[in-house]
Coordinates of C-alpha atoms in Angstrom, one line a residue:
M1 CA 3.1 202.4 8.5
A2 CA 1.0 204.7 6.3
S3 CA 0.3 207.1 9.2
S4 CA 4.0 207.1 10.1
G5 CA 5.0 208.0 6.5
L6 CA 2.3 210.7 6.4
A7 CA 3.6 212.3 9.6
V8 CA 7.1 212.5 8.2
G9 CA 5.8 214.0 5.0
M10 CA 3.7 216.6 6.9
F11 CA 6.7 217.9 8.9
H12 CA 9.1 217.7 5.9
L13 CA 11.9 216.4 8.0
P14 CA 15.1 216.5 5.9
A15 CA 17.6 213.6 5.9
V16 CA 20.8 214.3 7.8
A17 CA 23.5 215.3 5.3
G18 CA 25.1 211.9 5.7
E19 CA 28.7 211.4 4.9
G20 CA 28.3 208.2 6.9
F21 CA 29.4 207.0 10.3
I22 CA 32.7 205.7 9.1
E23 CA 33.2 208.0 6.1
G24 CA 32.7 211.1 8.2
S25 CA 35.0 210.0 11.0
S26 CA 38.2 211.8 12.0
A27 CA 40.8 211.3 14.7
T28 CA 43.7 213.4 16.0
L29 CA 46.4 212.8 18.6
Q30 CA 48.1 215.7 20.3
A31 CA 51.2 215.4 22.4
R32 CA 51.5 218.2 24.9
N33 CA 54.8 218.8 26.9
Y34 CA 54.1 221.3 29.7
Y35 CA 56.5 223.0 32.2
F36 CA 54.8 225.2 34.8
S37 CA 56.4 227.2 37.5
R38 CA 55.0 229.6 40.1
D39 CA 57.1 231.3 42.7
Y40 CA 55.2 232.9 45.6
S41 CA 56.3 235.7 47.9
D42 CA 54.5 237.6 50.7
M43 CA 52.5 234.5 51.3
V44 CA 48.8 235.2 52.2
G45 CA 46.6 232.4 53.6
A46 CA 47.0 229.0 55.2
N47 CA 49.1 227.4 52.5
Q48 CA 52.6 228.5 52.9
Q49 CA 54.1 226.5 50.0
S50 CA 56.5 229.0 48.4
R51 CA 56.8 227.4 45.0
A52 CA 54.8 225.2 42.6
E53 CA 56.9 223.7 39.8
E54 CA 56.2 220.6 37.7
W55 CA 57.0 219.2 34.3
A56 CA 54.7 216.7 32.6
Q57 CA 53.9 215.0 29.3
G58 CA 50.3 214.7 28.1
F59 CA 48.5 212.9 25.2
I60 CA 45.1 213.8 24.0
L61 CA 43.3 211.5 21.6
N62 CA 40.1 212.8 20.0
F63 CA 37.8 210.7 17.8
K64 CA 34.7 212.1 16.1
S65 CA 32.4 209.9 14.0
G66 CA 30.2 211.0 11.2
Y67 CA 26.4 210.4 11.3
T68 CA 24.4 207.5 10.1
P69 CA 22.2 208.4 7.2
G70 CA 18.4 209.0 7.7
V71 CA 16.1 211.5 9.2
V72 CA 17.9 211.1 12.5
G73 CA 21.6 210.6 12.3
F74 CA 23.5 208.8 15.1
G75 CA 27.2 208.9 16.0
V76 CA 29.7 208.6 18.8
D77 CA 32.7 210.7 19.9
A78 CA 35.5 209.6 22.2
I79 CA 38.4 211.2 24.0
G80 CA 41.4 209.5 25.6
L81 CA 43.7 211.3 28.0
L82 CA 47.0 210.3 29.5
G83 CA 49.3 212.5 31.7
I84 CA 52.8 211.4 32.7
K85 CA 55.0 213.0 35.4
L86 CA 58.4 214.1 34.3
D87 CA 59.5 216.1 37.3
S88 CA 57.9 217.0 40.6
S89 CA 58.5 216.8 44.4
P90 CA 56.3 217.1 47.5
D91 CA 57.4 220.7 48.1
R92 CA 56.5 221.8 44.5
V93 CA 53.1 220.2 43.8
N94 CA 49.7 221.7 43.1
T95 CA 50.5 223.3 39.7
G96 CA 47.3 221.8 38.2
L97 CA 49.3 219.6 35.9
L98 CA 49.2 216.4 38.0
P99 CA 47.0 214.8 40.7
V100 CA 48.3 215.0 44.3
K101 CA 48.1 211.7 46.2
D102 CA 47.3 211.4 49.9
D103 CA 51.0 211.3 50.8
G104 CA 51.5 214.7 49.2
R105 CA 53.3 213.5 46.1
A106 CA 52.2 213.9 42.5
A107 CA 51.0 210.7 40.8
D108 CA 53.3 209.2 38.2
E109 CA 50.6 209.0 35.7
Y110 CA 46.8 209.4 35.3
S111 CA 44.4 208.6 32.4
R112 CA 40.8 208.8 31.3
L113 CA 38.6 207.5 28.5
G114 CA 35.3 209.1 27.8
A115 CA 32.6 208.6 25.2
T116 CA 29.8 210.8 23.9
F117 CA 26.7 209.5 22.1
K118 CA 25.1 211.9 19.7
A119 CA 22.0 212.2 17.6
K120 CA 21.2 214.9 14.9
L121 CA 17.9 215.9 13.5
S122 CA 18.1 218.7 10.9
N123 CA 20.3 221.4 12.6
T124 CA 19.6 220.2 16.1
E125 CA 22.0 218.0 18.0
L126 CA 21.7 216.0 21.2
K127 CA 24.8 214.7 23.1
V128 CA 25.0 212.4 26.1
G129 CA 28.1 211.5 28.0
E130 CA 31.5 213.2 28.1
L131 CA 31.0 216.9 27.3
Q132 CA 33.3 220.0 27.0
P133 CA 30.9 222.9 26.9
N134 CA 32.2 226.4 26.1
L135 CA 29.6 228.9 27.4
P136 CA 29.7 232.3 29.0
V137 CA 28.4 230.7 32.2
L138 CA 30.8 227.7 32.0
T139 CA 33.9 228.5 30.0
F140 CA 36.0 225.7 28.6
S141 CA 39.3 226.2 30.4
D142 CA 42.0 224.1 28.6
I143 CA 44.9 225.8 30.4
R144 CA 46.9 223.0 31.8
L145 CA 48.3 219.6 30.7
L146 CA 44.9 217.9 29.9
P147 CA 41.5 219.5 29.3
P148 CA 38.6 219.2 31.8
S149 CA 35.3 217.6 31.0
Y150 CA 31.8 217.2 32.3
Q151 CA 29.3 214.3 32.3
G152 CA 25.7 214.9 31.3
V153 CA 23.4 215.8 28.5
A154 CA 23.4 218.8 26.1
V155 CA 21.4 220.0 23.2
S156 CA 22.1 222.6 20.6
S157 CA 20.0 224.0 17.8
S158 CA 20.7 226.3 14.8
E159 CA 17.4 226.0 13.0
I160 CA 17.0 229.7 12.6
A161 CA 19.7 231.5 10.6
G162 CA 22.1 233.4 12.9
L163 CA 20.5 232.0 16.1
T164 CA 22.2 229.2 18.1
L165 CA 20.3 227.9 21.2
Q166 CA 21.8 225.6 23.8
G167 CA 20.8 223.9 27.0
G168 CA 22.1 221.1 29.2
H169 CA 22.3 219.3 32.5
L170 CA 25.7 218.3 33.9
N171 CA 26.0 215.9 36.9
S172 CA 29.7 215.6 37.5
T173 CA 33.1 216.9 36.3
S174 CA 36.5 215.5 35.6
L175 CA 39.0 218.2 36.6
R176 CA 42.1 219.1 34.5
N177 CA 44.4 217.1 36.8
E178 CA 42.1 214.3 37.9
A179 CA 41.1 211.0 36.2
G180 CA 37.8 210.3 38.0
D181 CA 34.4 212.0 38.2
E182 CA 33.6 214.4 41.0
K183 CA 30.8 216.7 42.2
M184 CA 31.2 220.3 41.2
I185 CA 32.2 223.1 43.6
A186 CA 32.1 226.9 43.2
M187 CA 34.9 229.5 43.2
L188 CA 34.3 233.0 44.6
G189 CA 37.0 235.2 43.2
H190 CA 40.0 232.9 43.1
L191 CA 39.1 230.8 46.2
P192 CA 37.6 227.3 45.8
Q193 CA 34.7 226.8 48.2
R194 CA 35.3 223.1 49.1
R195 CA 32.8 223.0 52.0
A196 CA 29.9 222.6 49.6
D197 CA 29.4 220.7 46.4
S198 CA 26.7 220.0 43.8
D199 CA 25.8 217.2 41.4
A200 CA 23.8 219.5 39.0
F201 CA 24.8 222.3 36.8
N202 CA 22.0 223.4 34.5
Y203 CA 22.3 226.0 31.7
A204 CA 20.3 227.5 28.8
G205 CA 21.0 230.3 26.5
G206 CA 21.6 231.5 23.0
D207 CA 23.7 233.7 20.7
Y208 CA 22.3 235.6 17.8
A209 CA 24.6 236.9 15.0
F210 CA 23.3 239.6 12.7
N211 CA 24.5 242.7 10.7
E212 CA 26.3 240.4 8.3
K213 CA 27.7 238.5 11.4
R214 CA 29.6 241.6 12.5
T215 CA 27.3 241.9 15.6
S216 CA 26.2 239.2 18.0
A217 CA 24.0 239.3 21.2
S218 CA 24.0 236.7 23.9
L219 CA 21.6 235.8 26.7
W220 CA 22.5 232.9 29.1
Y221 CA 21.5 231.4 32.4
G222 CA 23.5 229.0 34.6
Q223 CA 22.7 227.3 37.9
L224 CA 25.0 225.4 40.2
E225 CA 22.2 223.8 42.1
D226 CA 21.8 224.8 45.7
I227 CA 24.8 227.1 45.5
Y228 CA 24.3 229.9 43.0
H229 CA 22.4 230.9 39.8
Q230 CA 23.7 233.4 37.3
G231 CA 22.5 235.4 34.3
F232 CA 24.6 236.8 31.5
L233 CA 23.9 239.4 28.8
G234 CA 26.6 240.0 26.2
L235 CA 27.2 242.1 23.0
K236 CA 30.0 241.8 20.5
H237 CA 30.6 244.1 17.5
S238 CA 33.2 244.4 14.8
Q239 CA 33.3 247.5 12.5
P240 CA 35.7 248.0 9.5
L241 CA 36.8 251.6 9.3
G242 CA 39.3 252.2 6.5
D243 CA 42.5 250.2 7.2
W244 CA 41.3 249.5 10.8
V245 CA 38.8 247.1 12.3
L246 CA 37.3 248.3 15.5
G247 CA 35.8 245.9 18.0
A248 CA 33.8 245.9 21.2
N249 CA 33.1 243.1 23.7
L250 CA 30.6 244.0 26.4
G251 CA 29.1 241.7 29.1
Y252 CA 27.1 241.8 32.3
F253 CA 26.6 239.0 34.9
D254 CA 24.2 238.9 37.8
A255 CA 24.4 236.1 40.4
K256 CA 22.5 235.1 43.5
E257 CA 22.4 232.2 46.0
D258 CA 20.3 229.2 44.9
G259 CA 18.1 226.6 46.5
D260 CA 19.5 225.3 49.8
Q261 CA 22.2 228.1 49.8
L262 CA 25.0 225.8 50.7
L263 CA 27.5 228.7 50.6
G264 CA 25.1 231.2 52.2
K265 CA 24.0 234.4 50.6
I266 CA 25.7 235.3 47.2
D267 CA 25.2 238.8 45.8
N268 CA 27.4 239.6 42.7
Q269 CA 27.1 241.7 39.6
A270 CA 29.9 242.1 37.1
F271 CA 30.3 244.4 34.1
Y272 CA 33.2 244.2 31.6
S273 CA 34.1 246.0 28.4
L274 CA 37.0 245.2 26.1
L275 CA 37.5 247.5 23.1
S276 CA 39.9 246.8 20.3
A277 CA 41.5 248.4 17.2
K278 CA 43.2 246.2 14.6
R279 CA 45.4 247.4 11.7
G280 CA 47.6 245.0 9.8
G281 CA 49.5 242.8 12.4
H282 CA 48.8 245.2 15.2
T283 CA 45.8 244.9 17.6
F284 CA 45.4 247.3 20.5
Y285 CA 43.0 246.7 23.5
V286 CA 41.7 248.7 26.4
G287 CA 39.4 247.1 29.0
Y288 CA 37.4 248.1 32.1
Q289 CA 35.8 245.7 34.5
A290 CA 33.7 246.4 37.6
I291 CA 32.5 244.0 40.3
Y292 CA 29.5 245.0 42.4
G293 CA 27.6 243.4 45.3
D294 CA 28.7 241.8 48.5
S295 CA 30.3 238.7 46.9
S296 CA 33.2 238.0 44.6
F297 CA 32.4 236.7 41.1
P298 CA 31.2 233.0 41.2
R299 CA 32.0 230.3 38.7
V300 CA 32.5 226.5 38.7
F301 CA 35.9 225.4 39.9
A302 CA 38.5 225.4 38.3
N303 CA 37.5 227.5 35.3
I304 CA 38.3 230.9 34.0
S305 CA 35.5 233.1 32.9
P306 CA 34.9 235.4 29.9
L307 CA 35.3 238.5 32.1
G308 CA 37.3 241.0 30.0
N309 CA 40.1 241.4 32.5
E310 CA 40.4 237.9 33.8
V311 CA 43.6 236.0 32.9
P312 CA 44.8 232.5 34.1
T313 CA 46.9 234.0 37.0
Y314 CA 44.8 236.8 38.6
E315 CA 41.0 237.1 38.1
F316 CA 40.5 240.8 39.1
A317 CA 37.0 239.6 40.3
F318 CA 36.9 240.1 44.0
A319 CA 34.1 242.0 45.7
D320 CA 33.9 245.6 44.6
E321 CA 37.0 245.4 42.5
R322 CA 37.6 247.9 39.6
S323 CA 40.2 247.1 37.0
W324 CA 41.7 248.4 33.8
Q325 CA 43.6 246.6 31.1
A326 CA 45.9 247.7 28.3
R327 CA 47.0 245.0 25.8
Y328 CA 48.9 244.8 22.6
D329 CA 49.0 241.9 20.2
Y330 CA 51.2 241.5 17.1
D331 CA 50.9 238.9 14.4
F332 CA 54.2 238.6 12.6
S333 CA 52.6 237.2 9.4
A334 CA 52.2 240.9 8.5
I335 CA 56.0 241.1 8.0
G336 CA 56.4 237.6 6.4
L337 CA 56.7 235.4 9.5
P338 CA 53.4 233.5 9.7
G339 CA 52.8 231.5 12.8
L340 CA 54.6 233.8 15.2
T341 CA 52.4 235.9 17.6
T342 CA 53.0 237.9 20.7
T343 CA 50.7 239.4 23.4
L344 CA 51.8 242.0 26.0
R345 CA 49.2 242.9 28.7
Y346 CA 49.0 245.0 31.8
I347 CA 46.1 244.9 34.2
T348 CA 45.7 246.9 37.4
G349 CA 42.9 246.6 40.0
D350 CA 41.8 248.4 43.2
N351 CA 38.8 249.1 45.5
V352 CA 38.8 245.5 46.6
D353 CA 36.7 244.8 49.7
T354 CA 39.1 242.6 51.6
G355 CA 37.0 242.4 54.7
K356 CA 40.2 243.3 56.7
G357 CA 39.7 247.0 57.0
F358 CA 41.9 248.1 54.1
E359 CA 41.5 248.5 50.3
G360 CA 42.8 245.6 48.2
K361 CA 45.0 246.4 45.2
D362 CA 46.6 244.1 42.6
R363 CA 48.4 244.3 39.2
E364 CA 49.7 241.9 36.6
R365 CA 52.0 242.0 33.6
D366 CA 51.8 239.2 31.0
L367 CA 54.0 238.3 28.1
D368 CA 53.0 235.5 25.7
I369 CA 55.0 234.4 22.7
G370 CA 53.7 231.6 20.4
Y371 CA 54.9 230.0 17.3
A372 CA 53.3 227.3 15.1
V373 CA 55.4 225.7 12.3
Q374 CA 53.5 226.3 9.1
S375 CA 55.0 223.7 6.7
G376 CA 57.6 221.0 6.2
A377 CA 58.3 217.9 8.3
L378 CA 57.5 219.8 11.6
K379 CA 54.2 221.2 10.5
G380 CA 51.8 220.7 13.5
L381 CA 54.5 221.6 16.1
G382 CA 53.6 224.6 18.3
V383 CA 55.5 226.3 21.1
R384 CA 54.3 228.8 23.6
V385 CA 56.2 230.8 26.3
R386 CA 54.4 232.7 29.0
N387 CA 56.0 235.0 31.6
V388 CA 53.9 236.7 34.4
T389 CA 54.6 239.1 37.2
A390 CA 51.6 239.6 39.5
R391 CA 51.5 241.6 42.7
S392 CA 48.9 242.2 45.4
N393 CA 48.5 243.6 48.9
Y394 CA 45.8 241.0 50.0
R395 CA 46.8 237.8 48.2
S396 CA 50.0 236.0 47.3
D397 CA 52.4 237.6 44.8
I398 CA 53.2 235.4 41.9
D399 CA 56.1 235.1 39.4
E400 CA 55.1 232.6 36.8
N401 CA 56.7 230.9 33.8
R402 CA 55.2 228.3 31.4
L403 CA 56.8 226.5 28.5
I404 CA 54.4 224.4 26.3
F405 CA 55.3 222.3 23.3
T406 CA 52.4 220.7 21.3
Y407 CA 52.4 218.4 18.3
T408 CA 49.2 217.2 16.6
W409 CA 48.9 214.3 14.3
A410 CA 45.8 213.9 12.1
L411 CA 45.3 210.1 12.2
F412 CA 42.5 210.0 9.6

């Protein structure tokens, strides 16, 4: 007992700032009503379905406990998910909102309950169970009815001012429109590689913020075991200049095949840059992205990535692709309408190695309008409209519309 107390004293381990397991707990319930429609023309590939259109209602319950007091604090988080079909048919499935059964029809409903056990020592936290990491090498992609998740172990540490370190091992995933656990597969460009899967995604990396937090540098490593491994180097900077705020977001990925090479050789390097200028409610962006190597950009299915020119419809990440982006955002709070925002974006890409003897080209125009009620009885209600036109000479053209209503209750 004496030696145990001496050891604690020598290392000066602080007690966790304990609001208590119950006292520090919180819970929210979000209702998400989602309409999704994609019309395809000039079909390219084996799937000749000309339209994907579904409407669904989702519920997302999030519980987060506080930590027990003491040198090491313990807690538990939980998430409950429920998706309900409102409209679908066999000729309009595969929107990513609902599971598709063996008979080709969407399931009437699907649900999931997951728990995460956590422990905290000083500014270092360990989590085991249901995880939703958001990393450059594994971006959290909550872009459908219900969010995806992973199962495994993760640790994060912020013991040094400005520096956040993370690492983890994931052994399965629950996809955005599935209730069960599955092994992980890769995507190359926009194509799922279903002929190979893995039960291990390992990652490690860190972000360091300095220059009064106006600048941050990132270094990351991710490995989808026996399929690919990938490194990432990133830099972000924000610089006030009179009435303007200038920004830069730069990143570089390098990926190779891994272990047993279940998908064969992978050779990909990707560079992106996204520059911004903000004044009042106006923000202007210009971006350039370049894909190098013999392979398209790899990532874990079905995630987007932090590539500057990647959007949820086209990725602009095929082998050898070069793409440019022009984007304009406006926040209407600048003219007295808080909660209303718009984004207009145009991206064009070329130089794609299609492997078919011709140069691939694509382009996309996006319009997003969002509004969140700021006060009154409907505070917590949000609506988002998305309209997309995407055209390509080597993959399917897409006309897309999304209408999303959300309402969030703070339960306690």
